[in-house]
Amino acid sequence: MRDDTLRLFFALPCPPESAAAICAWRDALALGGRALAAEHLHLTLVFLGQQPRARLDELRRLAAGIEAAPFVLHLDRLDAGRHGLLWLAPSAPPAALERLAAQLRERLQAAGVDCDGRPLHPHLSLLRHAAARPAEAHPDFAWPVEAFALYASLPTPRGVRYRELGRWPLRA
Ligand code: 2AM
């Protein structure tokens, strides 16, 4: 039976230059586990979960109406969680990031789209099932945030893949 829903989320796509630098740094930590591919690095703004495919056009229109200026995200913390998950985070999330996520969430709620209501937990996942905890590490990555995107999370035999369904620039 055809599944008429998609598992969706809005996120910041990590630019290729930043993603390459972050992956090289991560790989040098040699912590084992399952590394996320550079092209999959992102920071989730709002997680929508399963949504009808029929809502995609509405979601794209809603995203096109967002007004937000570019900003720089400083990823300067390495954190570890359950299941050997390892992520980078900003120790001081910029107000512009919080505003962008809040604006999206407000528009989604106004349109009657159910989404995860938990507070934003800005993080960029790097590795799952890490075999070791990282020793002291001092990451310092400056990510120029110039766009946000809508993604579908798709199960595949080789693990989850993210497919980009739309991308919108941030403008000053
Ligand atoms: P993670 O990397 O910490 O797993 C696609 O799954 C994206 O949405 C990932 O960034 C994932 O975060 C996040 N995500 C998955 N399930 C979520 C949920 N229930 N609430 C919020 N974010 C979620």
JSON list of C-alpha atoms and ligand atoms in Angstrom, two decimals:
[
{"chain": "A", "resi": 1, "resn": "MET", "atom": "CA", "xyz": [0.00, 0.00, 0.00]},
{"chain": "A", "resi": 2, "resn": "ARG", "atom": "CA", "xyz": [1.32, 3.45, -0.87]},
{"chain": "A", "resi": 3, "resn": "ASP", "atom": "CA", "xyz": [2.20, 5.54, 2.16]},
{"chain": "A", "resi": 4, "resn": "ASP", "atom": "CA", "xyz": [0.62, 8.95, 1.76]},
{"chain": "A", "resi": 5, "resn": "THR", "atom": "CA", "xyz": [2.70, 10.51, 4.51]},
{"chain": "A", "resi": 6, "resn": "LEU", "atom": "CA", "xyz": [6.30, 11.65, 4.84]},
{"chain": "A", "resi": 7, "resn": "ARG", "atom": "CA", "xyz": [8.43, 12.18, 7.94]},
{"chain": "A", "resi": 8, "resn": "LEU", "atom": "CA", "xyz": [9.31, 15.85, 7.59]},
{"chain": "A", "resi": 9, "resn": "PHE", "atom": "CA", "xyz": [11.47, 18.46, 9.28]},
{"chain": "A", "resi": 10, "resn": "PHE", "atom": "CA", "xyz": [12.72, 21.98, 8.61]},
{"chain": "A", "resi": 11, "resn": "ALA", "atom": "CA", "xyz": [16.45, 22.38, 9.16]},
{"chain": "A", "resi": 12, "resn": "LEU", "atom": "CA", "xyz": [19.52, 24.45, 8.36]},
{"chain": "A", "resi": 13, "resn": "PRO", "atom": "CA", "xyz": [21.61, 22.67, 5.72]},
{"chain": "A", "resi": 14, "resn": "CYS", "atom": "CA", "xyz": [25.27, 22.76, 6.69]},
{"chain": "A", "resi": 15, "resn": "PRO", "atom": "CA", "xyz": [27.20, 24.42, 3.79]},
{"chain": "A", "resi": 16, "resn": "PRO", "atom": "CA", "xyz": [29.59, 22.02, 2.03]},
{"chain": "A", "resi": 17, "resn": "GLU", "atom": "CA", "xyz": [32.77, 23.86, 3.18]},
{"chain": "A", "resi": 18, "resn": "SER", "atom": "CA", "xyz": [31.70, 23.83, 6.84]},
{"chain": "A", "resi": 19, "resn": "ALA", "atom": "CA", "xyz": [30.47, 20.23, 6.57]},
{"chain": "A", "resi": 20, "resn": "ALA", "atom": "CA", "xyz": [33.80, 19.08, 5.09]},
{"chain": "A", "resi": 21, "resn": "ALA", "atom": "CA", "xyz": [35.78, 20.79, 7.88]},
{"chain": "A", "resi": 22, "resn": "ILE", "atom": "CA", "xyz": [33.48, 19.39, 10.58]},
{"chain": "A", "resi": 23, "resn": "CYS", "atom": "CA", "xyz": [33.65, 15.84, 9.17]},
{"chain": "A", "resi": 24, "resn": "ALA", "atom": "CA", "xyz": [37.45, 15.94, 8.91]},
{"chain": "A", "resi": 25, "resn": "TRP", "atom": "CA", "xyz": [37.66, 17.07, 12.55]},
{"chain": "A", "resi": 26, "resn": "ARG", "atom": "CA", "xyz": [35.16, 14.42, 13.66]},
{"chain": "A", "resi": 27, "resn": "ASP", "atom": "CA", "xyz": [36.92, 11.63, 11.78]},
{"chain": "A", "resi": 28, "resn": "ALA", "atom": "CA", "xyz": [40.23, 12.58, 13.41]},
{"chain": "A", "resi": 29, "resn": "LEU", "atom": "CA", "xyz": [38.62, 11.94, 16.83]},
{"chain": "A", "resi": 30, "resn": "ALA", "atom": "CA", "xyz": [38.40, 8.26, 15.74]},
{"chain": "A", "resi": 31, "resn": "LEU", "atom": "CA", "xyz": [35.45, 7.36, 17.96]},
{"chain": "A", "resi": 32, "resn": "GLY", "atom": "CA", "xyz": [34.06, 4.57, 15.77]},
{"chain": "A", "resi": 33, "resn": "GLY", "atom": "CA", "xyz": [30.29, 4.39, 15.34]},
{"chain": "A", "resi": 34, "resn": "ARG", "atom": "CA", "xyz": [28.19, 5.36, 12.36]},
{"chain": "A", "resi": 35, "resn": "ALA", "atom": "CA", "xyz": [29.19, 8.74, 10.97]},
{"chain": "A", "resi": 36, "resn": "LEU", "atom": "CA", "xyz": [26.65, 10.99, 9.26]},
{"chain": "A", "resi": 37, "resn": "ALA", "atom": "CA", "xyz": [27.67, 11.81, 5.70]},
{"chain": "A", "resi": 38, "resn": "ALA", "atom": "CA", "xyz": [28.85, 15.38, 5.11]},
{"chain": "A", "resi": 39, "resn": "GLU", "atom": "CA", "xyz": [25.91, 16.07, 2.80]},
{"chain": "A", "resi": 40, "resn": "HIS", "atom": "CA", "xyz": [23.52, 15.03, 5.57]},
{"chain": "A", "resi": 41, "resn": "LEU", "atom": "CA", "xyz": [24.77, 17.43, 8.23]},
{"chain": "A", "resi": 42, "resn": "HIS", "atom": "CA", "xyz": [21.98, 19.76, 9.33]},
{"chain": "A", "resi": 43, "resn": "LEU", "atom": "CA", "xyz": [20.53, 21.49, 12.35]},
{"chain": "A", "resi": 44, "resn": "THR", "atom": "CA", "xyz": [16.83, 20.83, 12.88]},
{"chain": "A", "resi": 45, "resn": "LEU", "atom": "CA", "xyz": [14.64, 23.89, 13.43]},
{"chain": "A", "resi": 46, "resn": "VAL", "atom": "CA", "xyz": [11.24, 22.21, 13.69]},
{"chain": "A", "resi": 47, "resn": "PHE", "atom": "CA", "xyz": [10.42, 18.52, 13.55]},
{"chain": "A", "resi": 48, "resn": "LEU", "atom": "CA", "xyz": [7.03, 17.87, 11.92]},
{"chain": "A", "resi": 49, "resn": "GLY", "atom": "CA", "xyz": [6.92, 14.07, 12.00]},
{"chain": "A", "resi": 50, "resn": "GLN", "atom": "CA", "xyz": [4.57, 12.19, 9.68]},
{"chain": "A", "resi": 51, "resn": "GLN", "atom": "CA", "xyz": [2.62, 14.60, 7.46]},
{"chain": "A", "resi": 52, "resn": "PRO", "atom": "CA", "xyz": [0.36, 14.01, 4.46]},
{"chain": "A", "resi": 53, "resn": "ARG", "atom": "CA", "xyz": [2.21, 14.38, 1.14]},
{"chain": "A", "resi": 54, "resn": "ALA", "atom": "CA", "xyz": [-0.79, 16.46, 0.08]},
{"chain": "A", "resi": 55, "resn": "ARG", "atom": "CA", "xyz": [0.42, 19.22, 2.44]},
{"chain": "A", "resi": 56, "resn": "LEU", "atom": "CA", "xyz": [3.80, 19.69, 0.76]},
{"chain": "A", "resi": 57, "resn": "ASP", "atom": "CA", "xyz": [2.76, 22.63, -1.42]},
{"chain": "A", "resi": 58, "resn": "GLU", "atom": "CA", "xyz": [1.23, 24.40, 1.55]},
{"chain": "A", "resi": 59, "resn": "LEU", "atom": "CA", "xyz": [4.41, 23.84, 3.57]},
{"chain": "A", "resi": 60, "resn": "ARG", "atom": "CA", "xyz": [6.53, 25.23, 0.74]},
{"chain": "A", "resi": 61, "resn": "ARG", "atom": "CA", "xyz": [4.33, 28.33, 0.49]},
{"chain": "A", "resi": 62, "resn": "LEU", "atom": "CA", "xyz": [4.54, 28.81, 4.22]},
{"chain": "A", "resi": 63, "resn": "ALA", "atom": "CA", "xyz": [8.33, 28.54, 4.14]},
{"chain": "A", "resi": 64, "resn": "ALA", "atom": "CA", "xyz": [8.59, 31.02, 1.25]},
{"chain": "A", "resi": 65, "resn": "GLY", "atom": "CA", "xyz": [6.83, 33.60, 3.44]},
{"chain": "A", "resi": 66, "resn": "ILE", "atom": "CA", "xyz": [9.45, 33.48, 6.20]},
{"chain": "A", "resi": 67, "resn": "GLU", "atom": "CA", "xyz": [11.42, 36.70, 6.62]},
{"chain": "A", "resi": 68, "resn": "ALA", "atom": "CA", "xyz": [14.75, 36.28, 8.35]},
{"chain": "A", "resi": 69, "resn": "ALA", "atom": "CA", "xyz": [18.26, 37.67, 7.92]},
{"chain": "A", "resi": 70, "resn": "PRO", "atom": "CA", "xyz": [21.43, 35.55, 7.54]},
{"chain": "A", "resi": 71, "resn": "PHE", "atom": "CA", "xyz": [23.49, 34.97, 10.66]},
{"chain": "A", "resi": 72, "resn": "VAL", "atom": "CA", "xyz": [26.55, 33.08, 11.85]},
{"chain": "A", "resi": 73, "resn": "LEU", "atom": "CA", "xyz": [26.29, 30.04, 14.05]},
{"chain": "A", "resi": 74, "resn": "HIS", "atom": "CA", "xyz": [29.29, 29.26, 16.26]},
{"chain": "A", "resi": 75, "resn": "LEU", "atom": "CA", "xyz": [29.50, 25.56, 17.05]},
{"chain": "A", "resi": 76, "resn": "ASP", "atom": "CA", "xyz": [31.85, 25.39, 19.99]},
{"chain": "A", "resi": 77, "resn": "ARG", "atom": "CA", "xyz": [30.56, 22.50, 22.10]},
{"chain": "A", "resi": 78, "resn": "LEU", "atom": "CA", "xyz": [30.81, 18.75, 21.62]},
{"chain": "A", "resi": 79, "resn": "ASP", "atom": "CA", "xyz": [28.18, 16.79, 23.53]},
{"chain": "A", "resi": 80, "resn": "ALA", "atom": "CA", "xyz": [27.43, 13.10, 23.87]},
{"chain": "A", "resi": 81, "resn": "GLY", "atom": "CA", "xyz": [24.08, 11.49, 24.62]},
{"chain": "A", "resi": 82, "resn": "ARG", "atom": "CA", "xyz": [22.34, 8.17, 24.68]},
{"chain": "A", "resi": 83, "resn": "HIS", "atom": "CA", "xyz": [23.08, 5.44, 22.15]},
{"chain": "A", "resi": 84, "resn": "GLY", "atom": "CA", "xyz": [26.51, 6.88, 21.51]},
{"chain": "A", "resi": 85, "resn": "LEU", "atom": "CA", "xyz": [25.05, 9.96, 19.84]},
{"chain": "A", "resi": 86, "resn": "LEU", "atom": "CA", "xyz": [27.56, 12.75, 19.41]},
{"chain": "A", "resi": 87, "resn": "TRP", "atom": "CA", "xyz": [26.67, 16.28, 18.37]},
{"chain": "A", "resi": 88, "resn": "LEU", "atom": "CA", "xyz": [28.01, 19.79, 18.02]},
{"chain": "A", "resi": 89, "resn": "ALA", "atom": "CA", "xyz": [26.11, 22.68, 19.56]},
{"chain": "A", "resi": 90, "resn": "PRO", "atom": "CA", "xyz": [26.42, 26.44, 20.00]},
{"chain": "A", "resi": 91, "resn": "SER", "atom": "CA", "xyz": [27.15, 27.32, 23.65]},
{"chain": "A", "resi": 92, "resn": "ALA", "atom": "CA", "xyz": [25.33, 30.61, 22.97]},
{"chain": "A", "resi": 93, "resn": "PRO", "atom": "CA", "xyz": [22.56, 30.04, 20.40]},
{"chain": "A", "resi": 94, "resn": "PRO", "atom": "CA", "xyz": [22.09, 33.34, 18.52]},
{"chain": "A", "resi": 95, "resn": "ALA", "atom": "CA", "xyz": [18.78, 35.14, 18.90]},
{"chain": "A", "resi": 96, "resn": "ALA", "atom": "CA", "xyz": [18.38, 34.99, 15.10]},
{"chain": "A", "resi": 97, "resn": "LEU", "atom": "CA", "xyz": [18.31, 31.19, 15.26]},
{"chain": "A", "resi": 98, "resn": "GLU", "atom": "CA", "xyz": [15.65, 31.17, 17.98]},
{"chain": "A", "resi": 99, "resn": "ARG", "atom": "CA", "xyz": [13.60, 33.75, 16.03]},
{"chain": "A", "resi": 100, "resn": "LEU", "atom": "CA", "xyz": [13.75, 31.75, 12.80]},
{"chain": "A", "resi": 101, "resn": "ALA", "atom": "CA", "xyz": [12.61, 28.55, 14.53]},
{"chain": "A", "resi": 102, "resn": "ALA", "atom": "CA", "xyz": [9.87, 30.43, 16.41]},
{"chain": "A", "resi": 103, "resn": "GLN", "atom": "CA", "xyz": [8.63, 32.10, 13.23]},
{"chain": "A", "resi": 104, "resn": "LEU", "atom": "CA", "xyz": [8.38, 28.74, 11.48]},
{"chain": "A", "resi": 105, "resn": "ARG", "atom": "CA", "xyz": [6.64, 27.13, 14.43]},
{"chain": "A", "resi": 106, "resn": "GLU", "atom": "CA", "xyz": [4.11, 29.98, 14.70]},
{"chain": "A", "resi": 107, "resn": "ARG", "atom": "CA", "xyz": [3.25, 29.74, 11.00]},
{"chain": "A", "resi": 108, "resn": "LEU", "atom": "CA", "xyz": [2.92, 25.98, 11.19]},
{"chain": "A", "resi": 109, "resn": "GLN", "atom": "CA", "xyz": [0.65, 26.20, 14.19]},
{"chain": "A", "resi": 110, "resn": "ALA", "atom": "CA", "xyz": [-1.45, 28.92, 12.54]},
{"chain": "A", "resi": 111, "resn": "ALA", "atom": "CA", "xyz": [-1.85, 26.61, 9.53]},
{"chain": "A", "resi": 112, "resn": "GLY", "atom": "CA", "xyz": [-2.96, 23.79, 11.82]},
{"chain": "A", "resi": 113, "resn": "VAL", "atom": "CA", "xyz": [0.16, 21.66, 11.21]},
{"chain": "A", "resi": 114, "resn": "ASP", "atom": "CA", "xyz": [0.99, 19.48, 14.20]},
{"chain": "A", "resi": 115, "resn": "CYS", "atom": "CA", "xyz": [4.67, 19.68, 15.12]},
{"chain": "A", "resi": 116, "resn": "ASP", "atom": "CA", "xyz": [6.98, 18.88, 17.97]},
{"chain": "A", "resi": 117, "resn": "GLY", "atom": "CA", "xyz": [6.22, 21.46, 20.67]},
{"chain": "A", "resi": 118, "resn": "ARG", "atom": "CA", "xyz": [9.36, 20.94, 22.71]},
{"chain": "A", "resi": 119, "resn": "PRO", "atom": "CA", "xyz": [11.79, 23.87, 23.07]},
{"chain": "A", "resi": 120, "resn": "LEU", "atom": "CA", "xyz": [14.46, 24.19, 20.40]},
{"chain": "A", "resi": 121, "resn": "HIS", "atom": "CA", "xyz": [17.50, 22.04, 21.20]},
{"chain": "A", "resi": 122, "resn": "PRO", "atom": "CA", "xyz": [19.96, 23.31, 18.58]},
{"chain": "A", "resi": 123, "resn": "HIS", "atom": "CA", "xyz": [22.39, 20.56, 17.69]},
{"chain": "A", "resi": 124, "resn": "LEU", "atom": "CA", "xyz": [24.15, 19.07, 14.71]},
{"chain": "A", "resi": 125, "resn": "SER", "atom": "CA", "xyz": [24.38, 15.29, 14.96]},
{"chain": "A", "resi": 126, "resn": "LEU", "atom": "CA", "xyz": [27.77, 13.89, 13.90]},
{"chain": "A", "resi": 127, "resn": "LEU", "atom": "CA", "xyz": [27.88, 10.25, 14.88]},
{"chain": "A", "resi": 128, "resn": "ARG", "atom": "CA", "xyz": [25.57, 7.53, 16.14]},
{"chain": "A", "resi": 129, "resn": "HIS", "atom": "CA", "xyz": [26.63, 4.51, 18.20]},
{"chain": "A", "resi": 130, "resn": "ALA", "atom": "CA", "xyz": [30.06, 5.95, 18.98]},
{"chain": "A", "resi": 131, "resn": "ALA", "atom": "CA", "xyz": [32.29, 3.28, 20.48]},
{"chain": "A", "resi": 132, "resn": "ALA", "atom": "CA", "xyz": [34.09, 5.73, 22.79]},
{"chain": "A", "resi": 133, "resn": "ARG", "atom": "CA", "xyz": [33.33, 8.98, 24.58]},
{"chain": "A", "resi": 134, "resn": "PRO", "atom": "CA", "xyz": [35.35, 11.90, 23.29]},
{"chain": "A", "resi": 135, "resn": "ALA", "atom": "CA", "xyz": [38.28, 13.10, 25.30]},
{"chain": "A", "resi": 136, "resn": "GLU", "atom": "CA", "xyz": [38.43, 16.83, 25.88]},
{"chain": "A", "resi": 137, "resn": "ALA", "atom": "CA", "xyz": [37.73, 18.53, 22.57]},
{"chain": "A", "resi": 138, "resn": "HIS", "atom": "CA", "xyz": [37.55, 22.18, 21.65]},
{"chain": "A", "resi": 139, "resn": "PRO", "atom": "CA", "xyz": [35.56, 22.55, 18.46]},
{"chain": "A", "resi": 140, "resn": "ASP", "atom": "CA", "xyz": [35.26, 26.02, 16.97]},
{"chain": "A", "resi": 141, "resn": "PHE", "atom": "CA", "xyz": [33.31, 26.17, 13.74]},
{"chain": "A", "resi": 142, "resn": "ALA", "atom": "CA", "xyz": [31.69, 29.28, 12.32]},
{"chain": "A", "resi": 143, "resn": "TRP", "atom": "CA", "xyz": [28.82, 28.32, 10.04]},
{"chain": "A", "resi": 144, "resn": "PRO", "atom": "CA", "xyz": [27.41, 31.09, 7.85]},
{"chain": "A", "resi": 145, "resn": "VAL", "atom": "CA", "xyz": [23.66, 30.40, 7.85]},
{"chain": "A", "resi": 146, "resn": "GLU", "atom": "CA", "xyz": [22.20, 31.64, 4.58]},
{"chain": "A", "resi": 147, "resn": "ALA", "atom": "CA", "xyz": [19.27, 29.30, 3.96]},
{"chain": "A", "resi": 148, "resn": "PHE", "atom": "CA", "xyz": [16.88, 26.84, 5.53]},
{"chain": "A", "resi": 149, "resn": "ALA", "atom": "CA", "xyz": [15.32, 23.77, 3.94]},
{"chain": "A", "resi": 150, "resn": "LEU", "atom": "CA", "xyz": [12.52, 21.23, 4.19]},
{"chain": "A", "resi": 151, "resn": "TYR", "atom": "CA", "xyz": [13.60, 17.58, 4.37]},
{"chain": "A", "resi": 152, "resn": "ALA", "atom": "CA", "xyz": [11.98, 14.17, 4.30]},
{"chain": "A", "resi": 153, "resn": "SER", "atom": "CA", "xyz": [13.61, 11.46, 6.38]},
{"chain": "A", "resi": 154, "resn": "LEU", "atom": "CA", "xyz": [13.47, 8.24, 4.37]},
{"chain": "A", "resi": 155, "resn": "PRO", "atom": "CA", "xyz": [14.30, 4.76, 5.61]},
{"chain": "A", "resi": 156, "resn": "THR", "atom": "CA", "xyz": [16.55, 2.82, 3.23]},
{"chain": "A", "resi": 157, "resn": "PRO", "atom": "CA", "xyz": [18.28, -0.57, 3.58]},
{"chain": "A", "resi": 158, "resn": "ARG", "atom": "CA", "xyz": [21.51, 1.35, 4.30]},
{"chain": "A", "resi": 159, "resn": "GLY", "atom": "CA", "xyz": [19.98, 3.55, 6.99]},
{"chain": "A", "resi": 160, "resn": "VAL", "atom": "CA", "xyz": [18.03, 6.78, 7.01]},
{"chain": "A", "resi": 161, "resn": "ARG", "atom": "CA", "xyz": [18.51, 9.22, 4.13]},
{"chain": "A", "resi": 162, "resn": "TYR", "atom": "CA", "xyz": [17.41, 12.84, 4.05]},
{"chain": "A", "resi": 163, "resn": "ARG", "atom": "CA", "xyz": [15.88, 14.19, 0.88]},
{"chain": "A", "resi": 164, "resn": "GLU", "atom": "CA", "xyz": [15.68, 17.95, 0.39]},
{"chain": "A", "resi": 165, "resn": "LEU", "atom": "CA", "xyz": [12.22, 19.05, -0.73]},
{"chain": "A", "resi": 166, "resn": "GLY", "atom": "CA", "xyz": [12.80, 22.80, -0.87]},
{"chain": "A", "resi": 167, "resn": "ARG", "atom": "CA", "xyz": [15.30, 25.46, 0.15]},
{"chain": "A", "resi": 168, "resn": "TRP", "atom": "CA", "xyz": [14.74, 29.16, 0.93]},
{"chain": "A", "resi": 169, "resn": "PRO", "atom": "CA", "xyz": [17.40, 31.86, 1.29]},
{"chain": "A", "resi": 170, "resn": "LEU", "atom": "CA", "xyz": [17.66, 34.13, 4.30]},
{"chain": "A", "resi": 171, "resn": "ARG", "atom": "CA", "xyz": [17.80, 37.78, 3.27]},
{"chain": "A", "resi": 172, "resn": "ALA", "atom": "CA", "xyz": [19.06, 40.83, 5.09]},
{"chain": "B", "resi": 1, "resn": "2AM", "atom": "P1", "xyz": [18.76, 13.81, 15.91]},
{"chain": "B", "resi": 1, "resn": "2AM", "atom": "O1", "xyz": [19.84, 14.03, 14.92]},
{"chain": "B", "resi": 1, "resn": "2AM", "atom": "O2", "xyz": [19.11, 14.24, 17.29]},
{"chain": "B", "resi": 1, "resn": "2AM", "atom": "O3", "xyz": [18.19, 12.40, 15.85]},
{"chain": "B", "resi": 1, "resn": "2AM", "atom": "C1", "xyz": [15.63, 14.03, 11.36]},
{"chain": "B", "resi": 1, "resn": "2AM", "atom": "O4", "xyz": [15.37, 12.89, 12.09]},
{"chain": "B", "resi": 1, "resn": "2AM", "atom": "C2", "xyz": [16.01, 15.19, 12.24]},
{"chain": "B", "resi": 1, "resn": "2AM", "atom": "O5", "xyz": [14.97, 15.47, 13.16]},
{"chain": "B", "resi": 1, "resn": "2AM", "atom": "C3", "xyz": [17.24, 14.96, 13.07]},
{"chain": "B", "resi": 1, "resn": "2AM", "atom": "O6", "xyz": [17.90, 16.19, 13.21]},
{"chain": "B", "resi": 1, "resn": "2AM", "atom": "C4", "xyz": [16.70, 14.47, 14.39]},
{"chain": "B", "resi": 1, "resn": "2AM", "atom": "O7", "xyz": [17.54, 14.78, 15.47]},
{"chain": "B", "resi": 1, "resn": "2AM", "atom": "C5", "xyz": [15.43, 15.28, 14.49]},
{"chain": "B", "resi": 1, "resn": "2AM", "atom": "N1", "xyz": [14.38, 14.56, 15.19]},
{"chain": "B", "resi": 1, "resn": "2AM", "atom": "C6", "xyz": [14.07, 13.27, 15.08]},
{"chain": "B", "resi": 1, "resn": "2AM", "atom": "N2", "xyz": [12.99, 12.97, 15.85]},
{"chain": "B", "resi": 1, "resn": "2AM", "atom": "C7", "xyz": [12.63, 14.11, 16.47]},
{"chain": "B", "resi": 1, "resn": "2AM", "atom": "C8", "xyz": [11.61, 14.46, 17.38]},
{"chain": "B", "resi": 1, "resn": "2AM", "atom": "N3", "xyz": [10.71, 13.57, 17.82]},
{"chain": "B", "resi": 1, "resn": "2AM", "atom": "N4", "xyz": [11.56, 15.73, 17.81]},
{"chain": "B", "resi": 1, "resn": "2AM", "atom": "C9", "xyz": [12.47, 16.63, 17.38]},
{"chain": "B", "resi": 1, "resn": "2AM", "atom": "N5", "xyz": [13.45, 16.38, 16.49]},
{"chain": "B", "resi": 1, "resn": "2AM", "atom": "C10", "xyz": [13.53, 15.13, 16.04]}
]
